[in-house]
Coordinates of C-alpha atoms and ligand atoms in Angstrom, one line a residue:
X25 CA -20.6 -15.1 20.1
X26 CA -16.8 -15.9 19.4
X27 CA -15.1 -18.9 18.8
X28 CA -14.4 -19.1 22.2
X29 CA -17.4 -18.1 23.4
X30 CA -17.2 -14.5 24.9
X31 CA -17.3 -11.7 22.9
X32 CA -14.7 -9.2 22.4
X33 CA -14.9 -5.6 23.4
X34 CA -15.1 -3.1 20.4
X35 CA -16.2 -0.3 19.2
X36 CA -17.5 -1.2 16.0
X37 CA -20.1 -3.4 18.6
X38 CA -22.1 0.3 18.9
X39 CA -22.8 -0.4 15.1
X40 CA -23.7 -4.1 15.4
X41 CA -20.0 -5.3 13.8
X42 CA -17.5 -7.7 15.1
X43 CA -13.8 -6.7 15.0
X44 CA -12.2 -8.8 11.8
X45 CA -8.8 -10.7 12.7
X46 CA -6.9 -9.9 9.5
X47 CA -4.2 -11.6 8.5
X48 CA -4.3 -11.2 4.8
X49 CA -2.1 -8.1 4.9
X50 CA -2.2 -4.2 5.3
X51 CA -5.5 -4.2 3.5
X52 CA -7.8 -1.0 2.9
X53 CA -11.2 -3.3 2.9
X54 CA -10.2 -4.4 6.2
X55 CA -9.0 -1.0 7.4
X56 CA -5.3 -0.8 6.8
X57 CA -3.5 -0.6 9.8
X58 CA -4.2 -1.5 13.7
X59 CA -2.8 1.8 15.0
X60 CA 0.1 2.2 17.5
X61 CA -0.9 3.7 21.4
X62 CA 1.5 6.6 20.3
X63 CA -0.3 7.3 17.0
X64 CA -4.3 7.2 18.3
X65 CA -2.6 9.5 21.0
X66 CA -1.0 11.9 18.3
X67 CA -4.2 11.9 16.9
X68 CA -6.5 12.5 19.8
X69 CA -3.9 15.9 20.9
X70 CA -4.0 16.9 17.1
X71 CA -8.2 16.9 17.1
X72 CA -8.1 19.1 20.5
X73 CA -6.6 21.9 19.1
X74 CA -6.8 24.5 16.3
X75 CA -3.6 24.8 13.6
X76 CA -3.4 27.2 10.6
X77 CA -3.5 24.5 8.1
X78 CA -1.0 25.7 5.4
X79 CA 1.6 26.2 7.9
X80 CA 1.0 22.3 9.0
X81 CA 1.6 21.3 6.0
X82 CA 4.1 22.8 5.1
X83 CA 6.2 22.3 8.2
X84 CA 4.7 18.3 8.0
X85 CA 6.0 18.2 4.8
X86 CA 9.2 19.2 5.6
X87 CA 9.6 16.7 9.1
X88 CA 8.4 13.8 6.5
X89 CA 11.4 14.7 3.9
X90 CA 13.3 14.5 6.9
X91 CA 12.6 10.8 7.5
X92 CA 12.7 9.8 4.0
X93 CA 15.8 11.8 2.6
X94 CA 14.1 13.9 0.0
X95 CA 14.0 18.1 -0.1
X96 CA 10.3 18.2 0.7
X97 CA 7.6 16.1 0.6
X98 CA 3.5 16.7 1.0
X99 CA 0.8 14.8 3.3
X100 CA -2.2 13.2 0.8
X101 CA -5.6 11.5 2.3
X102 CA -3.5 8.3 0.5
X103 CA -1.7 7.0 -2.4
X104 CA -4.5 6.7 -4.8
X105 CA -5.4 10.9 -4.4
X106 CA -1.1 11.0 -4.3
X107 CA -1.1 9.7 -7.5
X108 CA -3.8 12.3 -8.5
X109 CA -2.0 15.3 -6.8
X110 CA 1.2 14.2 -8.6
X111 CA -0.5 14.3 -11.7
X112 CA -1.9 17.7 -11.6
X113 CA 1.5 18.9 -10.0
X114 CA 3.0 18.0 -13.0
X115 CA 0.7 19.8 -15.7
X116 CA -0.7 22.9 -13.6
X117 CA 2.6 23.6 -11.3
X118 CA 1.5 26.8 -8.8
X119 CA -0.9 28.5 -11.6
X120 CA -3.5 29.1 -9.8
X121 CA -5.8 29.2 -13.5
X122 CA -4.1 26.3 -14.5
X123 CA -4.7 24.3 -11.3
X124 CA -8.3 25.2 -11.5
X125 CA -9.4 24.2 -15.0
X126 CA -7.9 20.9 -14.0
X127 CA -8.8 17.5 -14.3
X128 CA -10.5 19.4 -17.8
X129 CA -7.7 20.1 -20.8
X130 CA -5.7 23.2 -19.3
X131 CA -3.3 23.5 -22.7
X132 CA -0.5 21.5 -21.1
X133 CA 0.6 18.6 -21.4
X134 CA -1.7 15.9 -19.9
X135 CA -0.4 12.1 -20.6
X136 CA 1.0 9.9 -18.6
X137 CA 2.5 6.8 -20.1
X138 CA 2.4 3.8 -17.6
X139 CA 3.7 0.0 -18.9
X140 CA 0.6 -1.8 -19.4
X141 CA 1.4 -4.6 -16.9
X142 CA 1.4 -1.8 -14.3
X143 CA -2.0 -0.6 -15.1
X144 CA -3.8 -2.2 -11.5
X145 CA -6.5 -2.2 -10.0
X146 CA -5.7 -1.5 -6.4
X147 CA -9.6 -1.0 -5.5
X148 CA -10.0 1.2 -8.1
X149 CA -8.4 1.6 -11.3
X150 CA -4.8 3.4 -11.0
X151 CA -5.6 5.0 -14.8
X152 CA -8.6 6.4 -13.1
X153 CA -6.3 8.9 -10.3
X154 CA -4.6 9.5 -13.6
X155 CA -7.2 11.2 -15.0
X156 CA -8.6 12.6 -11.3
X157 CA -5.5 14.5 -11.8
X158 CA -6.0 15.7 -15.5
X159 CA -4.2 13.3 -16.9
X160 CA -4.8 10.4 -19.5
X161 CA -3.2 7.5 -19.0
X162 CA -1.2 5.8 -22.1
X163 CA -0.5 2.1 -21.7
X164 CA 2.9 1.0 -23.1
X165 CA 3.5 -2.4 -24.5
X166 CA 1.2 -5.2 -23.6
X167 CA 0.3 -6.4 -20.4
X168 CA 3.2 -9.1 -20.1
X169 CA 5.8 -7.4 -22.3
X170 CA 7.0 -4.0 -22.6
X171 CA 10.0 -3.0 -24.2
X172 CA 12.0 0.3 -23.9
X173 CA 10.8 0.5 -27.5
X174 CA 7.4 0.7 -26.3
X175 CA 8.2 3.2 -23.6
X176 CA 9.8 5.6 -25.8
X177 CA 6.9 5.5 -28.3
X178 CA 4.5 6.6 -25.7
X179 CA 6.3 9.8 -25.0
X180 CA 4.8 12.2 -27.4
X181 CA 4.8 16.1 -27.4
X182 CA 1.3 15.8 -24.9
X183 CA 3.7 13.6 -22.4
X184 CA 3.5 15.0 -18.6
X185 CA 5.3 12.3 -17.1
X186 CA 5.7 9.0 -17.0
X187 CA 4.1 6.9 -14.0
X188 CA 5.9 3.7 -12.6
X189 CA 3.9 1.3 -10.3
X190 CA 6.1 -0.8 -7.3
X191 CA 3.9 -3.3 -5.9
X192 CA 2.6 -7.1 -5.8
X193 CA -0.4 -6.1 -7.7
X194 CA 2.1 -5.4 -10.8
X195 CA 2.9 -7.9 -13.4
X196 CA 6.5 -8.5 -12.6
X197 CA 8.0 -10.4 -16.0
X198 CA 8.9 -8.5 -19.1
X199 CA 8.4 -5.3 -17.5
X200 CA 10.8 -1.9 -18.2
X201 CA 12.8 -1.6 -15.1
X202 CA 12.1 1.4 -12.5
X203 CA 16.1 2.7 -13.5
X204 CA 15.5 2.3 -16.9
X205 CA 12.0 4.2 -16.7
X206 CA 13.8 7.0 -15.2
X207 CA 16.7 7.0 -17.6
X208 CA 14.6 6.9 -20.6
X209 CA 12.3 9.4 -19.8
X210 CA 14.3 11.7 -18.4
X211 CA 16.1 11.4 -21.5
X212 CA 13.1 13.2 -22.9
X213 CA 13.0 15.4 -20.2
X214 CA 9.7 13.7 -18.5
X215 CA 9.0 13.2 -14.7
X216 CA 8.6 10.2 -13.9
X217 CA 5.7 9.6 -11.0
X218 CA 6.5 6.1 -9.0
X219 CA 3.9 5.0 -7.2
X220 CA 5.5 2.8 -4.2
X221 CA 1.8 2.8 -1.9
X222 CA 2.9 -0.7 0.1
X223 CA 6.6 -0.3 0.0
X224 CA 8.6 -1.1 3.5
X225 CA 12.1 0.4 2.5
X226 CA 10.8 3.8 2.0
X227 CA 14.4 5.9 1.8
X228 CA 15.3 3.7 -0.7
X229 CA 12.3 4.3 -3.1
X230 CA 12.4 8.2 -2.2
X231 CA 16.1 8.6 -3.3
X232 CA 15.4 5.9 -6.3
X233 CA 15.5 9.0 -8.8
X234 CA 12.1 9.3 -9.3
X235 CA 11.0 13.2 -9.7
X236 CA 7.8 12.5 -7.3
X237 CA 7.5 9.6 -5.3
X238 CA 4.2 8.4 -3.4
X239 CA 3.4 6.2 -0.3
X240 CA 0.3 4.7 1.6
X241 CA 0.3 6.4 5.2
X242 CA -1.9 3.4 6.1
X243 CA 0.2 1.0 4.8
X244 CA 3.9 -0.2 5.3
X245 CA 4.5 2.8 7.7
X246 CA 1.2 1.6 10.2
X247 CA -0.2 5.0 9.8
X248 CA -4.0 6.6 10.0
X249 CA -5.7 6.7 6.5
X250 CA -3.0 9.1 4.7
X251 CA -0.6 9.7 2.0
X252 CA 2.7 10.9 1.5
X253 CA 4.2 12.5 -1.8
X254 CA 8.0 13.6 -1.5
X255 CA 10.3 15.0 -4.3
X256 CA 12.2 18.3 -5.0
X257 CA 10.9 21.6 -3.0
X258 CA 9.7 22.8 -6.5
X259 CA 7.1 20.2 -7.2
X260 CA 6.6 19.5 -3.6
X261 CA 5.4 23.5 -3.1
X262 CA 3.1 22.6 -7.2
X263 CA 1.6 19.2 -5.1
X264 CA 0.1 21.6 -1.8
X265 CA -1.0 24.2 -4.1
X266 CA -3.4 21.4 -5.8
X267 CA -5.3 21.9 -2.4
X268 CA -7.3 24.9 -4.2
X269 CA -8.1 22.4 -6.8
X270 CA -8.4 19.1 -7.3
X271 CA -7.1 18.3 -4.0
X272 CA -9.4 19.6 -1.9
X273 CA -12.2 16.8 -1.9
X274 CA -9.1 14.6 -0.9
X275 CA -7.8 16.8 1.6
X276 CA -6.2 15.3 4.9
X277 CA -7.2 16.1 8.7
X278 CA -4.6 17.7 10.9
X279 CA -5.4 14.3 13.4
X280 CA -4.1 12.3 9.8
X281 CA -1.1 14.4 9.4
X282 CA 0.1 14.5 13.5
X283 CA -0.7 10.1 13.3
X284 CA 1.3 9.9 10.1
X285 CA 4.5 11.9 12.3
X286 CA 3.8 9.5 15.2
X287 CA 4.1 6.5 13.2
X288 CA 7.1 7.5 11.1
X289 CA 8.5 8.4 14.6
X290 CA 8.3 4.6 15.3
X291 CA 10.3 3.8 12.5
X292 CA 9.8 1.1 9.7
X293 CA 11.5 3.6 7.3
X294 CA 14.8 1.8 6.7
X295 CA 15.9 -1.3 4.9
X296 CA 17.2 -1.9 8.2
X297 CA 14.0 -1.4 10.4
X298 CA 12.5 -3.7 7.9
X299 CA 14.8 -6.6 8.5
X300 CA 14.5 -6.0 12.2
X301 CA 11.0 -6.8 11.8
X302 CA 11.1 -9.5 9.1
X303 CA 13.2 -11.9 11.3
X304 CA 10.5 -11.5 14.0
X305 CA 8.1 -12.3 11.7
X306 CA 9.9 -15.8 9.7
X307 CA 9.9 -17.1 13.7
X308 CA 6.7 -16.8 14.3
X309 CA 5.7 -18.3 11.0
X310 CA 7.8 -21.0 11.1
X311 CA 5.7 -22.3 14.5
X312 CA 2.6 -21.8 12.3
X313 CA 3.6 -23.2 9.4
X314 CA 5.1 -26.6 11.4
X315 CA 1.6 -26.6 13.1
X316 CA -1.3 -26.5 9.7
X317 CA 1.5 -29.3 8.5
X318 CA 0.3 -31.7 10.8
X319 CA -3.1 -32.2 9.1
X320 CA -3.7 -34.9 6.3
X321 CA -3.2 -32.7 3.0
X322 CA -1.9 -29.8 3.8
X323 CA 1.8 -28.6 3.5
X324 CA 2.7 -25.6 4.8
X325 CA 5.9 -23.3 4.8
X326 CA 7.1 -20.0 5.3
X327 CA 7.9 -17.6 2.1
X328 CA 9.3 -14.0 1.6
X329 CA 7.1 -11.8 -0.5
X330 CA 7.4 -11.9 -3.7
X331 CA 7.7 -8.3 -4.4
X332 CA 11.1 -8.6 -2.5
X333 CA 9.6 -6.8 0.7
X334 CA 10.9 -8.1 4.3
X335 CA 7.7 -9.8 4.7
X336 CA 7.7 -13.1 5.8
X337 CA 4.3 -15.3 5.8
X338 CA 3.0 -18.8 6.1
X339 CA 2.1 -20.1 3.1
X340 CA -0.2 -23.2 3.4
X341 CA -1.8 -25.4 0.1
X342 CA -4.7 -27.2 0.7
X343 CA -4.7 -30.8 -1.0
X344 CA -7.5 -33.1 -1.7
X345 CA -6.2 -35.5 0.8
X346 CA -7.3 -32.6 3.1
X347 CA -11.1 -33.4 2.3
X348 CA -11.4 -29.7 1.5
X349 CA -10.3 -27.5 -0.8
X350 CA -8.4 -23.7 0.0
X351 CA -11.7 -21.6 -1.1
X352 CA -13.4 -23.3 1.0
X353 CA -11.5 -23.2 4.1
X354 CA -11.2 -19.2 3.0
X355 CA -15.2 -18.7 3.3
X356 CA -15.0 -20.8 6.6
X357 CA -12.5 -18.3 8.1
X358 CA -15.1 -15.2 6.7
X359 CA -18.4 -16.5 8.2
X360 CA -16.6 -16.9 11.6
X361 CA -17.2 -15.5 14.9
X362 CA -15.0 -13.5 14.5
X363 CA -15.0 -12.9 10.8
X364 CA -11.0 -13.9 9.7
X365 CA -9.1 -12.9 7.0
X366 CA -6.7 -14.9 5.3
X367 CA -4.4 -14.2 1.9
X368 CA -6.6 -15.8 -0.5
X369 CA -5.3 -14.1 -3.8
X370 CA -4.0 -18.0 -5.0
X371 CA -6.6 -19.3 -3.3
X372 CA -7.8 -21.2 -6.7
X373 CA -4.4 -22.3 -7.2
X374 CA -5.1 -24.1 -3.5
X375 CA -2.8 -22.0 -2.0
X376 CA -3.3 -19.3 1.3
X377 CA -1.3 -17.1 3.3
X378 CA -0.9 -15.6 6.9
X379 CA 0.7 -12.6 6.8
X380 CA 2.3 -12.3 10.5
X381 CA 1.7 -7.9 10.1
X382 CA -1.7 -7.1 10.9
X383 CA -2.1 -10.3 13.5
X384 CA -1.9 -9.4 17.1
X385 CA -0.9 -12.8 19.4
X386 CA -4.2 -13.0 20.6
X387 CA -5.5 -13.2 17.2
X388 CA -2.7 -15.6 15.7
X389 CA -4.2 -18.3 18.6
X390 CA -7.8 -17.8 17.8
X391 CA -7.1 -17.8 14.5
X392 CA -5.3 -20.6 14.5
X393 CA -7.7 -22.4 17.1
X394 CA -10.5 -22.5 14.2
X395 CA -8.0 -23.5 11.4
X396 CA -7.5 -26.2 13.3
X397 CA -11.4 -27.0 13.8
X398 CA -12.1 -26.2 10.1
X399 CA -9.5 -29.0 8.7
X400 CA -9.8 -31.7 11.8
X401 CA -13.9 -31.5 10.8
X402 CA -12.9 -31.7 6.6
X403 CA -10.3 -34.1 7.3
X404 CA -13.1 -36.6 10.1
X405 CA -15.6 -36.0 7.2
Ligands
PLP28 C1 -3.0 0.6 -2.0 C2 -2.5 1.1 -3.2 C3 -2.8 2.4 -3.6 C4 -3.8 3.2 -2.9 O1 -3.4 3.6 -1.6 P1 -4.4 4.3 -0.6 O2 -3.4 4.9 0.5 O3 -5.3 3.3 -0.1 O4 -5.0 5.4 -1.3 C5 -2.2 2.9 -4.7 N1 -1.4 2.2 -5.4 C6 -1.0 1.0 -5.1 C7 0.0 0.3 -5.9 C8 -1.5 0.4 -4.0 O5 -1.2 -0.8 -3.6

C-alpha cells in the first residue's frame, strides 16, 4: 500500500521492495541517480553489442576530456576506485611490474598527504582507496586546522602526491586552500590528486590545476554507477593501464561507459548549466518551503548549499511548538509507504532538507502530502 493507496509500478516489486522517493540528495545508499530516457537507452544499445574494450576506453576517455577541457581523461566504476586508480597511477605509471606488485610496497613512492579535515568518510573511509591504490595516507594538521606549515611537513622523500578532497563532507574552516595545495606541492614537484566526486561545475574543477582530477558518474552528472578521472595524456594512459592491476576488480561495463557519454551529452558540465538548473530549483522550493511554514513550529526557507554548489533546497527546523521533533518526523518519512528520504544530516540540530534533484513532481506532492499528515497529527496531538 502507498500513501495514497495504490501501489506504484516497479521493478524492484519482483524483489518485494518499494521504490524510495529521495529527496536527501544524489545519494549512493539510495542509488545515485534516477537515470535520463537517453541514458537507460545508451545503455540498453551498449549491452547489445560486442566492443574491443581497450579501444572504448580509450576513445571514451578522450570524448570525456572533450566535455571537461582536459588532454584525456579515463572511465572508473566511481570516484571512490578513481581515487584508487589515481593513486596507483601515480606510483606504478605503465610498468607493467610495478603496477602488479601494487597496493604491496613496489620501491616507489607511496604517501599521500591529505589535510586532516579532508580525511571523510564518504561510505567508506577515503584513506582506505588510498591504500586500495598502494598508497598510505598522511594526515596533515588537525582536523579543524591545517596550516601550509603542516602541508609542507608531510611531504617527505616517500611523498606520491598529495590528495585534496572538494565536497560537503569536508571540514570547511581552517583548511589549506585547493590553489594553495597545488602551489605548494608542486613546489616540491608532487601531484596533487583532487577528489571533486559531487561537484556540479565540472570544467572548472578539471582545469583547477590539479595533475589528476576525479568525479562521481552517478553523481552531479546523473550518470549510471561510474567514475571519471581526467588529467594530462601521460597519467591518463598510467590510470587505464591500472586495469591489469588493481583496477580490474573495479573495472567498468561498456553499458556504464556509453550511459556516462549519454548523460554528459545532456549537459550539467558548466557553471552555466548549473545555474540554469539552480534557478529551477530555488522556485520550486520556495512553494515548499512557504507551504511546511504554515504549521505551528516549523519555519522553513530555502538555502544554497553550503559547499557553494547551484543547489538550492528547502530547509525546514522543526520546533517544540511543533509537538514533534526533526528525528522524529525523519523516521516517519522512512517507515512510509513509500519509504521517503529526507536530508537529515542536521537532523539533531532540528533541522531537515529537501533537496529539489532527485525528486520527480509526482514525488514532491506525495511527499509533501505525508509531511503534511505527519506534522497536522504531531501538532492535533
Ligand atoms: C561519493 C563520494 C565518493 C565516492 O564516489 P562513488 O562514485 O560512489 O564511488 C568519493 N569521494 C567523495 C568526496 C564523495 O562524496
Amino acid at each position: 500500500m502507498t500513501t495514497n493507496g495504490t501501489a506504484r509500478m516497479s521493478i524492484y516489486s519482483d524483489l518485494g521492495l518499494e521504490p524510495a522517493i529521495n529527496a536527501s540528495g544524489k545519494m549512493t545508499a539510495l542509488g545515485g541517480s534516477v537515470l535520463a530516457r537517453e541514458v537507460t537507452e545508451a545503455m540498453a544499445a551498449a549491452g547489445r553489442e560486442h566492443v574491443v574494450i581497450a579501444d572504448l576506453m580509450v576513445e571514451a576517455g578522450r570524448w570525456i576530456a572533450g566535455v571537461v577541457g582536459t588532454e584525456d581523461a579515463c572511465v572508473s566504476s566511481g570516484a571512490s576506485s578513481g581515487v584508487a586508480i589515481a593513486v596507483a597511477s601515480l606510483i606504478a605509471g605503465t610498468d607493467k611490474h610495478l603496477i602488479q606488485g601494487l597496493p604491496g610496497r613496489v620501491g616507489r613512492p607511496f604517501e599521500v598527504v591529505i589535510q586532516k579535515g579532508h580525511s571523510v568518510d564518504f561510505g567508506a573511509p577515503i584513506t582506505q582507496m588510498i591504500a586500495l591504490g598502494g598508497g598510505q595516507a598522511v594526515e596533515a594538521g588537525s582536523v579543524n586546522r591545517v596550516e601550509v606549515s603542516d602541508l609542507r611537513g608531510a611531504i617527505g622523500p616517500d611523498t606520491a602526491a598529495v590528495m585534496f578532497v572538494q565536497s560537503h563532507h569536508t571540514v570547511h574552516k581552517g583548511m589549506v586552500s585547493l590553489e594553495e595545495t597545488i602551489r605548494v606541492a608542486h613546489e616540491r614537484g608532487i601531484p596533487v590528486i583532487l577528489d571533486a566526486a559531487a561537484e556540479d561545475d565540472l570544467q572548472r574543477w578539471a582545469l583547477s590545476g590539479a595533475d589528476i582530477v576525479v568525479f562521481s558518474g552517478g553523481k552531479a552528472i546523473g550518470g549510471p554507477t561510474s567514475g571519471i578521472l581526467c588529467g594530462s595524456r601521460e597519467l591518463m594512459t598510467a590510470a587505464r593501464a591500472q586495469y591489469a592491476g588493481i583496477a580490474r576488480p573495479m573495472k567498468v561495463g561498456k553499458e556504464q561507459v556509453m550511459g556516462l557519454i549519454a548523460a554528459l551529452t545532456l549537459g550539467g558540465v558548466s557553471d552555466t548549466d548549473a545555474r540554469a538548473e539552480g534557478e529551477g530549483q530555488r522556485a520550486r522550493m520556495q512553494a515548499l518551503a512557504t507551504r511546511l511554514a504554515e504549521h505551528p513550529g516549523i519555519d522553513a526557507f530555502v538555502e544554497q548549499d553550503d559547499a557553494g554548489r547551484q543547489i538550492f533546497r528547502t530547509v525546514f527546523t522543526v520546533r517544540p511548538e511543533s509537538g514533534t521533533t526533526a528525528p522524529r518526523v525523519a523516521a516517519a518519512l522512512a517507515s512510509s509507504h513509500p519509504p521517503m528520504y529526507l536530508r537529515d544530516n542536521k537532523a539533531a540540530a532540528g533541522q531537515l532538507a529537501l533537496d529539489p534533484r532527485p525528486l520527480s513532481a509526482d514525488e514532491e506532492i506525495i511527499l509533501l502530502d505525508r509531511l503534511d499528515d505527519i506534522l497536522s497529527a504531531a501538532a492535533a496531538a
